[in-house]
mmCIF file of C-alpha atoms in Angstrom:
data_model
loop_
_atom_site.group_PDB
_atom_site.id
_atom_site.type_symbol
_atom_site.label_atom_id
_atom_site.label_comp_id
_atom_site.label_asym_id
_atom_site.label_seq_id
_atom_site.Cartn_x
_atom_site.Cartn_y
_atom_site.Cartn_z
ATOM 1 C CA UNK O 1 -0.131 7.219 -1.594
ATOM 2 C CA UNK O 2 0.962 10.779 -1.862
ATOM 3 C CA UNK O 3 0.670 10.741 -6.459
ATOM 4 C CA UNK O 4 -1.842 7.720 -5.742
ATOM 5 C CA UNK O 5 -4.740 10.998 -3.989
ATOM 6 C CA UNK O 6 -3.109 13.605 -6.214
ATOM 7 C CA UNK O 7 -3.724 11.811 -9.367
ATOM 8 C CA UNK O 8 -7.166 11.205 -7.979
ATOM 9 C CA UNK O 9 -7.592 14.605 -6.654
ATOM 10 C CA UNK O 10 -8.518 13.197 -3.077
ATOM 11 C CA UNK O 11 -6.798 15.494 -0.395
ATOM 12 C CA UNK O 12 -3.752 13.635 1.954
ATOM 13 C CA UNK O 13 -2.722 14.269 5.288
ATOM 14 C CA UNK O 14 0.204 12.832 7.077
ATOM 15 C CA UNK O 15 -0.528 11.326 10.878
ATOM 16 C CA UNK O 16 3.561 12.241 11.977
ATOM 17 C CA UNK O 17 3.440 12.154 15.438
ATOM 18 C CA UNK O 18 7.589 15.031 15.915
ATOM 19 C CA UNK O 19 10.274 13.088 15.949
ATOM 20 C CA UNK O 20 13.085 13.677 18.700
ATOM 21 C CA UNK O 21 14.672 17.033 19.746
ATOM 22 C CA UNK O 22 18.066 16.590 18.128
ATOM 23 C CA UNK O 23 21.261 15.645 20.258
ATOM 24 C CA UNK O 24 24.385 17.171 19.215
ATOM 25 C CA UNK O 25 25.685 13.930 21.204
ATOM 26 C CA UNK O 26 24.303 11.488 18.176
ATOM 27 C CA UNK O 27 25.869 10.703 14.889
ATOM 28 C CA UNK O 28 22.553 11.204 12.684
ATOM 29 C CA UNK O 29 22.663 8.860 10.085
ATOM 30 C CA UNK O 30 20.630 8.714 7.111
ATOM 31 C CA UNK O 31 19.551 5.169 6.975
ATOM 32 C CA UNK O 32 20.410 1.902 9.435
ATOM 33 C CA UNK O 33 23.151 1.335 6.381
ATOM 34 C CA UNK O 34 24.927 3.684 6.858
ATOM 35 C CA UNK O 35 25.046 2.638 11.186
ATOM 36 C CA UNK O 36 27.617 0.134 11.169
ATOM 37 C CA UNK O 37 30.828 2.695 9.982
ATOM 38 C CA UNK O 38 28.884 4.572 12.917
ATOM 39 C CA UNK O 39 29.753 2.152 15.739
ATOM 40 C CA UNK O 40 31.700 2.533 18.261
ATOM 41 C CA UNK O 41 31.565 -0.628 20.758
ATOM 42 C CA UNK O 42 31.514 -4.302 20.983
ATOM 43 C CA UNK O 43 27.573 -4.358 22.719
ATOM 44 C CA UNK O 44 25.114 -3.044 20.540
ATOM 45 C CA UNK O 45 21.826 -1.907 21.511
ATOM 46 C CA UNK O 46 19.740 -2.120 18.355
ATOM 47 C CA UNK O 47 16.167 -0.597 18.819
ATOM 48 C CA UNK O 48 15.487 -0.525 14.983
ATOM 49 C CA UNK O 49 12.562 -2.739 14.534
ATOM 50 C CA UNK O 50 12.188 -5.882 13.895
ATOM 51 C CA UNK O 51 13.147 -5.961 9.411
ATOM 52 C CA UNK O 52 15.801 -3.278 9.903
ATOM 53 C CA UNK O 53 18.677 -6.265 11.261
ATOM 54 C CA UNK O 54 20.325 -6.794 7.748
ATOM 55 C CA UNK O 55 23.132 -3.650 7.267
ATOM 56 C CA UNK O 56 24.160 -5.376 10.957
ATOM 57 C CA UNK O 57 24.139 -8.984 9.912
ATOM 58 C CA UNK O 58 27.825 -9.762 8.835
ATOM 59 C CA UNK O 59 29.466 -7.652 11.971
ATOM 60 C CA UNK O 60 30.486 -10.998 13.498
ATOM 61 C CA UNK O 61 33.186 -9.237 16.119
ATOM 62 C CA UNK O 62 30.217 -7.329 18.047
ATOM 63 C CA UNK O 63 27.274 -8.571 20.169
ATOM 64 C CA UNK O 64 23.457 -6.813 20.235
ATOM 65 C CA UNK O 65 20.521 -7.003 22.126
ATOM 66 C CA UNK O 66 17.831 -6.892 19.434
ATOM 67 C CA UNK O 67 14.593 -5.507 20.660
ATOM 68 C CA UNK O 68 11.542 -5.846 18.804
ATOM 69 C CA UNK O 69 7.458 -6.554 19.549
ATOM 70 C CA UNK O 70 7.436 -9.419 17.335
ATOM 71 C CA UNK O 71 10.251 -12.194 16.475
ATOM 72 C CA UNK O 72 12.948 -10.580 14.019
ATOM 73 C CA UNK O 73 13.159 -11.318 10.737
ATOM 74 C CA UNK O 74 16.596 -12.800 9.115
ATOM 75 C CA UNK O 75 19.324 -11.949 8.146
ATOM 76 C CA UNK O 76 20.380 -10.524 11.835
ATOM 77 C CA UNK O 77 23.744 -10.801 13.642
ATOM 78 C CA UNK O 78 25.021 -14.059 14.114
ATOM 79 C CA UNK O 79 26.377 -12.337 18.193
ATOM 80 C CA UNK O 80 23.070 -11.394 20.091
ATOM 81 C CA UNK O 81 20.159 -12.116 22.113
ATOM 82 C CA UNK O 82 16.780 -11.398 21.892
ATOM 83 C CA UNK O 83 14.100 -9.378 23.430
ATOM 84 C CA UNK O 84 10.452 -9.013 22.450
ATOM 85 C CA UNK O 85 8.586 -6.120 24.348
ATOM 86 C CA UNK O 86 6.601 -3.710 23.780
ATOM 87 C CA UNK O 87 6.853 -0.120 25.477
ATOM 88 C CA UNK O 88 6.601 1.992 27.170
ATOM 89 C CA UNK O 89 9.659 1.873 28.498
ATOM 90 C CA UNK O 90 10.618 3.094 31.909
ATOM 91 C CA UNK O 91 13.800 4.909 31.998
ATOM 92 C CA UNK O 92 15.080 2.629 35.039
ATOM 93 C CA UNK O 93 14.161 -0.567 33.226
ATOM 94 C CA UNK O 94 16.091 0.934 30.377
ATOM 95 C CA UNK O 95 18.794 2.224 32.598
ATOM 96 C CA UNK O 96 19.134 -1.710 33.680
ATOM 97 C CA UNK O 97 18.679 -3.317 30.704
ATOM 98 C CA UNK O 98 21.733 -1.294 29.323
ATOM 99 C CA UNK O 99 23.771 -1.680 32.620
ATOM 100 C CA UNK O 100 22.507 -6.042 32.766
ATOM 101 C CA UNK O 101 24.328 -5.888 29.408
ATOM 102 C CA UNK O 102 26.664 -4.189 29.298
ATOM 103 C CA UNK O 103 25.895 -1.997 26.828
ATOM 104 C CA UNK O 104 28.062 0.848 24.852
ATOM 105 C CA UNK O 105 26.894 1.977 21.873
ATOM 106 C CA UNK O 106 22.152 1.877 21.051
ATOM 107 C CA UNK O 107 21.314 2.130 17.250
ATOM 108 C CA UNK O 108 17.640 3.139 17.156
ATOM 109 C CA UNK O 109 15.396 5.216 13.673
ATOM 110 C CA UNK O 110 13.754 8.961 14.845
ATOM 111 C CA UNK O 111 10.719 7.273 15.611
ATOM 112 C CA UNK O 112 9.493 10.274 18.385
ATOM 113 C CA UNK O 113 6.450 10.152 20.579
ATOM 114 C CA UNK O 114 7.144 9.602 24.733
ATOM 115 C CA UNK O 115 6.837 5.818 24.174
ATOM 116 C CA UNK O 116 10.709 5.876 23.134
ATOM 117 C CA UNK O 117 12.218 8.566 24.514
ATOM 118 C CA UNK O 118 13.585 6.408 27.438
ATOM 119 C CA UNK O 119 16.146 5.003 26.184
ATOM 120 C CA UNK O 120 16.658 7.884 24.397
ATOM 121 C CA UNK O 121 17.797 9.107 28.476
ATOM 122 C CA UNK O 122 18.983 5.982 29.866
ATOM 123 C CA UNK O 123 21.774 6.168 27.401
ATOM 124 C CA UNK O 124 22.575 9.994 27.794
ATOM 125 C CA UNK O 125 22.278 8.690 31.469
ATOM 126 C CA UNK O 126 24.982 6.320 31.000
ATOM 127 C CA UNK O 127 26.810 8.183 28.626
ATOM 128 C CA UNK O 128 26.287 5.843 26.244
ATOM 129 C CA UNK O 129 26.795 6.976 22.313
ATOM 130 C CA UNK O 130 23.412 7.286 20.210
ATOM 131 C CA UNK O 131 23.395 6.602 16.625
ATOM 132 C CA UNK O 132 20.210 7.774 15.324
ATOM 133 C CA UNK O 133 18.455 7.138 12.025
ATOM 134 C CA UNK O 134 17.246 10.343 10.964
ATOM 135 C CA UNK O 135 13.333 10.464 9.322
ATOM 136 C CA UNK O 136 13.459 10.496 5.163
ATOM 137 C CA UNK O 137 12.205 13.128 4.169
ATOM 138 C CA UNK O 138 8.747 13.691 3.438
ATOM 139 C CA UNK O 139 7.516 14.339 -0.760
ATOM 140 C CA UNK O 140 6.632 17.709 -1.890
ATOM 141 C CA UNK O 141 3.752 18.709 -0.387
ATOM 142 C CA UNK O 142 2.600 16.878 1.876
ATOM 143 C CA UNK O 143 1.010 17.814 4.469
ATOM 144 C CA UNK O 144 1.687 16.645 8.374
ATOM 145 C CA UNK O 145 -0.273 17.576 11.647
ATOM 146 C CA UNK O 146 1.190 15.524 15.343
ATOM 147 C CA UNK O 147 -1.525 14.459 16.721
ATOM 148 C CA UNK O 148 -5.048 12.876 16.288
ATOM 149 C CA UNK O 149 -6.692 16.113 17.351
ATOM 150 C CA UNK O 150 -4.900 17.974 14.854
ATOM 151 C CA UNK O 151 -6.396 14.901 11.483
ATOM 152 C CA UNK O 152 -9.667 15.594 13.019
ATOM 153 C CA UNK O 153 -9.568 18.846 12.549
ATOM 154 C CA UNK O 154 -7.863 19.187 9.563
ATOM 155 C CA UNK O 155 -10.734 16.452 8.089
ATOM 156 C CA UNK O 156 -13.606 18.698 9.161
ATOM 157 C CA UNK O 157 -12.208 21.905 7.087
ATOM 158 C CA UNK O 158 -12.133 19.679 3.926
ATOM 159 C CA UNK O 159 -15.549 19.624 3.588
#
């Protein structure tokens, strides 16, 4: 999209909610492919999306709780339980889920936003390590805003 709009001479704006505030206790990885090397437990809570499970598919000694909105796609871990659910999630529910499944490490992506922060709060409360994939860098020259209101204002300024 960035290249196409530049070639066409059309302004490009990306609505990009702010990422989670960094936490020095997290292990930050550049890609999900790097996450398995950072795992510190045997019972992993994966909230990486239904198409992002391949890096964990060959970790046969670990057990995974996989949560996604829609059924996940193969390849995925052999030892797993799948929970289909859509946020927003409450901290108390996340605490209960992590305790019930004896989770000892959370793997997620820096999706930002209030809808996903409860799992991070629950992990912090329980002392569960977090492995988080940082956001990939944006292409050079991309303008971003964090809210729909800011996007509307930007569009109006383009007239």
